């Protein structure tokens, strides 16, 4: 069973696609969102959930005060589940709903044409996604990050560290059993040195 852990929609049960997804455990989601709350990275944020599956990560952010959430999921069945879950969370939020949009497209295709910037990006690709494909996604994502953006990548503990592109720098690694969370941030451009 997958549920919203905390916030305005806390304890709401979410539907899960019948196959093809690997939902993030409640324990790992709690670790992610406790750390994000400590960084004050959720309230009012524009959130991007890539490889959304059931939408649990992005919808957890919506429950906890994100202003806007985009769920990107290519598989039709999973995208339909995302829509149902987004509707349920929207009803639970009542007077202060986040804007939640489900995009039924491949991640790279979405990132190539996306506009605007994101403050928080949650990436939980299938463990079998190759490192080269993940690196390509991260390179496409870099220009879409706001100056103080936080990026969280969930991978198998047996996977190597992602190949971070120019514009994104690893912040820390946290292991949770078979799951590793890679935390990253946008690198700030260096200011030109001033003449003396």
PDB file of C-alpha atoms in Angstrom:
ATOM      1  CA  UNK A   1       0.000   0.000   0.000  1.00  0.00           C
ATOM      2  CA  UNK A   2       1.264   3.480  -0.881  1.00  0.00           C
ATOM      3  CA  UNK A   3      -0.010   6.517   0.957  1.00  0.00           C
ATOM      4  CA  UNK A   4       0.645  10.217   1.437  1.00  0.00           C
ATOM      5  CA  UNK A   5       2.713  10.389   4.626  1.00  0.00           C
ATOM      6  CA  UNK A   6       2.125  13.931   5.890  1.00  0.00           C
ATOM      7  CA  UNK A   7       0.679  17.329   5.115  1.00  0.00           C
ATOM      8  CA  UNK A   8      -2.845  18.339   4.168  1.00  0.00           C
ATOM      9  CA  UNK A   9      -3.523  15.006   2.400  1.00  0.00           C
ATOM     10  CA  UNK A  10      -1.653  12.921   5.000  1.00  0.00           C
ATOM     11  CA  UNK A  11      -2.674   9.230   5.273  1.00  0.00           C
ATOM     12  CA  UNK A  12      -4.530   9.300   1.928  1.00  0.00           C
ATOM     13  CA  UNK A  13      -4.086   5.932   0.178  1.00  0.00           C
ATOM     14  CA  UNK A  14      -2.807   6.137  -3.390  1.00  0.00           C
ATOM     15  CA  UNK A  15      -3.467   3.765  -6.256  1.00  0.00           C
ATOM     16  CA  UNK A  16      -0.403   2.002  -7.705  1.00  0.00           C
ATOM     17  CA  UNK A  17       0.017   0.845 -11.324  1.00  0.00           C
ATOM     18  CA  UNK A  18      -0.445  -2.921 -11.687  1.00  0.00           C
ATOM     19  CA  UNK A  19       2.982  -3.424 -13.213  1.00  0.00           C
ATOM     20  CA  UNK A  20       6.030  -1.661 -14.555  1.00  0.00           C
ATOM     21  CA  UNK A  21       6.739   0.538 -11.527  1.00  0.00           C
ATOM     22  CA  UNK A  22       8.666   0.223  -8.277  1.00  0.00           C
ATOM     23  CA  UNK A  23       7.044   2.521  -5.697  1.00  0.00           C
ATOM     24  CA  UNK A  24       9.376   4.309  -3.299  1.00  0.00           C
ATOM     25  CA  UNK A  25       8.898   2.843   0.182  1.00  0.00           C
ATOM     26  CA  UNK A  26       7.283   4.941   2.906  1.00  0.00           C
ATOM     27  CA  UNK A  27      10.563   4.810   4.831  1.00  0.00           C
ATOM     28  CA  UNK A  28      12.586   6.240   1.945  1.00  0.00           C
ATOM     29  CA  UNK A  29       9.924   8.854   1.143  1.00  0.00           C
ATOM     30  CA  UNK A  30       9.924   9.942   4.787  1.00  0.00           C
ATOM     31  CA  UNK A  31      13.727  10.285   4.668  1.00  0.00           C
ATOM     32  CA  UNK A  32      13.504  12.370   1.484  1.00  0.00           C
ATOM     33  CA  UNK A  33      10.811  14.694   2.764  1.00  0.00           C
ATOM     34  CA  UNK A  34      12.262  15.116   6.255  1.00  0.00           C
ATOM     35  CA  UNK A  35      15.510  16.280   4.641  1.00  0.00           C
ATOM     36  CA  UNK A  36      13.632  18.548   2.200  1.00  0.00           C
ATOM     37  CA  UNK A  37      11.616  20.088   5.065  1.00  0.00           C
ATOM     38  CA  UNK A  38      14.855  20.753   6.960  1.00  0.00           C
ATOM     39  CA  UNK A  39      16.118  22.622   3.869  1.00  0.00           C
ATOM     40  CA  UNK A  40      12.799  24.502   3.570  1.00  0.00           C
ATOM     41  CA  UNK A  41      12.659  23.216  -0.004  1.00  0.00           C
ATOM     42  CA  UNK A  42       8.957  22.297  -0.330  1.00  0.00           C
ATOM     43  CA  UNK A  43       6.643  25.171   0.640  1.00  0.00           C
ATOM     44  CA  UNK A  44       5.698  27.158  -2.472  1.00  0.00           C
ATOM     45  CA  UNK A  45       8.073  25.155  -4.690  1.00  0.00           C
ATOM     46  CA  UNK A  46       7.661  24.287  -8.358  1.00  0.00           C
ATOM     47  CA  UNK A  47       8.221  20.514  -8.321  1.00  0.00           C
ATOM     48  CA  UNK A  48       9.080  18.139 -11.158  1.00  0.00           C
ATOM     49  CA  UNK A  49       8.579  14.383 -10.605  1.00  0.00           C
ATOM     50  CA  UNK A  50      10.283  12.407 -13.395  1.00  0.00           C
ATOM     51  CA  UNK A  51       9.407   8.745 -14.003  1.00  0.00           C
ATOM     52  CA  UNK A  52       6.447   9.468 -11.731  1.00  0.00           C
ATOM     53  CA  UNK A  53       4.911   5.972 -11.558  1.00  0.00           C
ATOM     54  CA  UNK A  54       1.970   6.478  -9.181  1.00  0.00           C
ATOM     55  CA  UNK A  55       2.927  10.126  -8.624  1.00  0.00           C
ATOM     56  CA  UNK A  56       3.596   9.475  -4.923  1.00  0.00           C
ATOM     57  CA  UNK A  57       6.731  11.635  -4.693  1.00  0.00           C
ATOM     58  CA  UNK A  58       5.302  14.689  -6.429  1.00  0.00           C
ATOM     59  CA  UNK A  59       1.944  14.352  -4.678  1.00  0.00           C
ATOM     60  CA  UNK A  60       3.695  14.113  -1.300  1.00  0.00           C
ATOM     61  CA  UNK A  61       5.250  17.483  -2.144  1.00  0.00           C
ATOM     62  CA  UNK A  62       1.804  18.847  -3.068  1.00  0.00           C
ATOM     63  CA  UNK A  63       0.416  17.662   0.270  1.00  0.00           C
ATOM     64  CA  UNK A  64       3.247  19.445   2.077  1.00  0.00           C
ATOM     65  CA  UNK A  65       2.757  22.832   0.436  1.00  0.00           C
ATOM     66  CA  UNK A  66       4.333  22.819  -3.040  1.00  0.00           C
ATOM     67  CA  UNK A  67       2.718  25.380  -5.328  1.00  0.00           C
ATOM     68  CA  UNK A  68       3.013  23.446  -8.587  1.00  0.00           C
ATOM     69  CA  UNK A  69       3.755  19.804  -9.400  1.00  0.00           C
ATOM     70  CA  UNK A  70       4.438  18.258 -12.810  1.00  0.00           C
ATOM     71  CA  UNK A  71       4.273  14.448 -12.974  1.00  0.00           C
ATOM     72  CA  UNK A  72       6.024  13.013 -16.053  1.00  0.00           C
ATOM     73  CA  UNK A  73       5.168   9.388 -16.816  1.00  0.00           C
ATOM     74  CA  UNK A  74       5.356   7.739 -20.242  1.00  0.00           C
ATOM     75  CA  UNK A  75       3.377   4.525 -19.555  1.00  0.00           C
ATOM     76  CA  UNK A  76      -0.314   5.112 -20.260  1.00  0.00           C
ATOM     77  CA  UNK A  77      -1.587   2.961 -17.386  1.00  0.00           C
ATOM     78  CA  UNK A  78       0.709   4.666 -14.884  1.00  0.00           C
ATOM     79  CA  UNK A  79      -0.164   8.141 -16.212  1.00  0.00           C
ATOM     80  CA  UNK A  80      -3.863   7.307 -15.720  1.00  0.00           C
ATOM     81  CA  UNK A  81      -3.102   6.267 -12.124  1.00  0.00           C
ATOM     82  CA  UNK A  82      -1.212   9.561 -11.630  1.00  0.00           C
ATOM     83  CA  UNK A  83      -4.304  11.482 -12.763  1.00  0.00           C
ATOM     84  CA  UNK A  84      -6.593   9.576 -10.380  1.00  0.00           C
ATOM     85  CA  UNK A  85      -4.175  10.091  -7.498  1.00  0.00           C
ATOM     86  CA  UNK A  86      -3.762  13.783  -8.334  1.00  0.00           C
ATOM     87  CA  UNK A  87      -7.556  14.214  -8.295  1.00  0.00           C
ATOM     88  CA  UNK A  88      -7.775  12.479  -4.894  1.00  0.00           C
ATOM     89  CA  UNK A  89      -5.005  14.638  -3.430  1.00  0.00           C
ATOM     90  CA  UNK A  90      -6.618  17.764  -4.896  1.00  0.00           C
ATOM     91  CA  UNK A  91      -9.882  16.932  -3.122  1.00  0.00           C
ATOM     92  CA  UNK A  92      -8.018  16.348   0.149  1.00  0.00           C
ATOM     93  CA  UNK A  93      -6.220  19.700  -0.111  1.00  0.00           C
ATOM     94  CA  UNK A  94      -9.529  21.594  -0.355  1.00  0.00           C
ATOM     95  CA  UNK A  95      -8.837  25.325   0.013  1.00  0.00           C
ATOM     96  CA  UNK A  96      -5.129  25.329  -0.884  1.00  0.00           C
ATOM     97  CA  UNK A  97      -4.613  22.947  -3.768  1.00  0.00           C
ATOM     98  CA  UNK A  98      -1.350  22.841  -5.648  1.00  0.00           C
ATOM     99  CA  UNK A  99      -1.522  22.951  -9.424  1.00  0.00           C
ATOM    100  CA  UNK A 100      -0.817  19.368 -10.471  1.00  0.00           C
ATOM    101  CA  UNK A 101      -0.276  18.443 -14.104  1.00  0.00           C
ATOM    102  CA  UNK A 102       0.300  14.965 -15.496  1.00  0.00           C
ATOM    103  CA  UNK A 103       2.427  14.780 -18.653  1.00  0.00           C
ATOM    104  CA  UNK A 104       2.134  11.403 -20.453  1.00  0.00           C
ATOM    105  CA  UNK A 105       5.468  11.608 -22.284  1.00  0.00           C
ATOM    106  CA  UNK A 106       8.951  10.164 -22.149  1.00  0.00           C
ATOM    107  CA  UNK A 107      11.178  12.100 -19.764  1.00  0.00           C
ATOM    108  CA  UNK A 108      13.732  13.185 -22.383  1.00  0.00           C
ATOM    109  CA  UNK A 109      10.974  14.310 -24.757  1.00  0.00           C
ATOM    110  CA  UNK A 110       9.372  16.408 -22.008  1.00  0.00           C
ATOM    111  CA  UNK A 111      12.664  17.973 -20.885  1.00  0.00           C
ATOM    112  CA  UNK A 112      13.619  18.923 -24.455  1.00  0.00           C
ATOM    113  CA  UNK A 113      10.552  21.159 -24.755  1.00  0.00           C
ATOM    114  CA  UNK A 114       9.826  22.187 -21.144  1.00  0.00           C
ATOM    115  CA  UNK A 115       9.608  25.860 -20.245  1.00  0.00           C
ATOM    116  CA  UNK A 116      10.052  27.592 -16.919  1.00  0.00           C
ATOM    117  CA  UNK A 117      12.182  26.539 -13.974  1.00  0.00           C
ATOM    118  CA  UNK A 118      11.842  24.061 -11.124  1.00  0.00           C
ATOM    119  CA  UNK A 119      12.863  24.386  -7.474  1.00  0.00           C
ATOM    120  CA  UNK A 120      12.685  20.689  -6.596  1.00  0.00           C
ATOM    121  CA  UNK A 121      13.217  17.723  -8.930  1.00  0.00           C
ATOM    122  CA  UNK A 122      12.505  14.142  -7.836  1.00  0.00           C
ATOM    123  CA  UNK A 123      13.914  11.471 -10.163  1.00  0.00           C
ATOM    124  CA  UNK A 124      13.058   7.818  -9.549  1.00  0.00           C
ATOM    125  CA  UNK A 125      13.810   6.019 -12.822  1.00  0.00           C
ATOM    126  CA  UNK A 126      13.510   2.266 -13.261  1.00  0.00           C
ATOM    127  CA  UNK A 127      16.626   0.662 -11.823  1.00  0.00           C
ATOM    128  CA  UNK A 128      17.288  -0.870 -15.240  1.00  0.00           C
ATOM    129  CA  UNK A 129      17.572   2.595 -16.849  1.00  0.00           C
ATOM    130  CA  UNK A 130      21.138   2.835 -18.123  1.00  0.00           C
ATOM    131  CA  UNK A 131      23.631   5.338 -16.775  1.00  0.00           C
ATOM    132  CA  UNK A 132      23.989   6.995 -20.181  1.00  0.00           C
ATOM    133  CA  UNK A 133      20.223   7.592 -20.428  1.00  0.00           C
ATOM    134  CA  UNK A 134      20.147   9.043 -16.904  1.00  0.00           C
ATOM    135  CA  UNK A 135      23.100  11.312 -17.715  1.00  0.00           C
ATOM    136  CA  UNK A 136      21.237  12.521 -20.828  1.00  0.00           C
ATOM    137  CA  UNK A 137      18.142  13.314 -18.718  1.00  0.00           C
ATOM    138  CA  UNK A 138      20.266  15.222 -16.183  1.00  0.00           C
ATOM    139  CA  UNK A 139      21.950  17.247 -18.942  1.00  0.00           C
ATOM    140  CA  UNK A 140      18.536  18.222 -20.338  1.00  0.00           C
ATOM    141  CA  UNK A 141      17.329  19.084 -16.819  1.00  0.00           C
ATOM    142  CA  UNK A 142      20.207  21.395 -15.843  1.00  0.00           C
ATOM    143  CA  UNK A 143      18.950  24.528 -17.712  1.00  0.00           C
ATOM    144  CA  UNK A 144      15.490  24.124 -16.124  1.00  0.00           C
ATOM    145  CA  UNK A 145      16.697  24.442 -12.524  1.00  0.00           C
ATOM    146  CA  UNK A 146      16.083  27.545 -10.446  1.00  0.00           C
ATOM    147  CA  UNK A 147      19.174  29.030  -8.716  1.00  0.00           C
ATOM    148  CA  UNK A 148      18.542  27.226  -5.402  1.00  0.00           C
ATOM    149  CA  UNK A 149      17.068  24.036  -6.867  1.00  0.00           C
ATOM    150  CA  UNK A 150      17.388  20.690  -5.119  1.00  0.00           C
ATOM    151  CA  UNK A 151      17.608  17.463  -7.170  1.00  0.00           C
ATOM    152  CA  UNK A 152      17.057  14.026  -5.623  1.00  0.00           C
ATOM    153  CA  UNK A 153      17.895  10.911  -7.665  1.00  0.00           C
ATOM    154  CA  UNK A 154      16.800   7.496  -6.377  1.00  0.00           C
ATOM    155  CA  UNK A 155      18.850   4.533  -7.607  1.00  0.00           C
ATOM    156  CA  UNK A 156      19.717   0.982  -6.666  1.00  0.00           C
ATOM    157  CA  UNK A 157      22.520   0.811  -4.113  1.00  0.00           C
ATOM    158  CA  UNK A 158      24.404  -1.257  -6.732  1.00  0.00           C
ATOM    159  CA  UNK A 159      24.291   1.555  -9.316  1.00  0.00           C
ATOM    160  CA  UNK A 160      27.243   3.923  -9.700  1.00  0.00           C
ATOM    161  CA  UNK A 161      27.010   7.619  -8.915  1.00  0.00           C
ATOM    162  CA  UNK A 162      25.153   9.470 -11.677  1.00  0.00           C
ATOM    163  CA  UNK A 163      27.264  11.260 -14.260  1.00  0.00           C
ATOM    164  CA  UNK A 164      26.445  14.845 -13.273  1.00  0.00           C
ATOM    165  CA  UNK A 165      26.411  17.344 -16.146  1.00  0.00           C
ATOM    166  CA  UNK A 166      27.768  20.856 -16.098  1.00  0.00           C
ATOM    167  CA  UNK A 167      25.288  22.888 -14.046  1.00  0.00           C
ATOM    168  CA  UNK A 168      24.515  20.215 -11.426  1.00  0.00           C
ATOM    169  CA  UNK A 169      26.793  19.178  -8.579  1.00  0.00           C
ATOM    170  CA  UNK A 170      26.404  16.277  -6.147  1.00  0.00           C
ATOM    171  CA  UNK A 171      25.665  17.357  -2.595  1.00  0.00           C
ATOM    172  CA  UNK A 172      25.529  14.080  -0.660  1.00  0.00           C
ATOM    173  CA  UNK A 173      24.675  10.391  -0.811  1.00  0.00           C
ATOM    174  CA  UNK A 174      22.374   8.528   1.584  1.00  0.00           C
ATOM    175  CA  UNK A 175      21.880   4.759   1.576  1.00  0.00           C
ATOM    176  CA  UNK A 176      18.622   3.145   2.699  1.00  0.00           C
ATOM    177  CA  UNK A 177      19.015  -0.622   2.317  1.00  0.00           C
ATOM    178  CA  UNK A 178      18.782  -1.438  -1.408  1.00  0.00           C
ATOM    179  CA  UNK A 179      18.082   2.207  -2.257  1.00  0.00           C
ATOM    180  CA  UNK A 180      20.576   5.045  -2.627  1.00  0.00           C
ATOM    181  CA  UNK A 181      19.520   8.681  -2.695  1.00  0.00           C
ATOM    182  CA  UNK A 182      21.813  11.086  -4.510  1.00  0.00           C
ATOM    183  CA  UNK A 183      21.254  14.728  -3.540  1.00  0.00           C
ATOM    184  CA  UNK A 184      22.423  17.451  -5.901  1.00  0.00           C
ATOM    185  CA  UNK A 185      22.106  21.177  -6.457  1.00  0.00           C
ATOM    186  CA  UNK A 186      22.498  23.630  -9.259  1.00  0.00           C
ATOM    187  CA  UNK A 187      26.007  24.982  -9.520  1.00  0.00           C
ATOM    188  CA  UNK A 188      26.200  28.743  -9.383  1.00  0.00           C
ATOM    189  CA  UNK A 189      27.963  30.411 -12.297  1.00  0.00           C
ATOM    190  CA  UNK A 190      31.248  31.998 -11.346  1.00  0.00           C
ATOM    191  CA  UNK A 191      31.179  35.771 -11.379  1.00  0.00           C
ATOM    192  CA  UNK A 192      33.868  37.398 -13.470  1.00  0.00           C
ATOM    193  CA  UNK A 193      36.706  38.672 -11.313  1.00  0.00           C
ATOM    194  CA  UNK A 194      36.764  42.406 -10.803  1.00  0.00           C
ATOM    195  CA  UNK A 195      39.898  44.287 -11.749  1.00  0.00           C
ATOM    196  CA  UNK A 196      41.903  45.467  -8.744  1.00  0.00           C
TER     197      UNK A 196
END
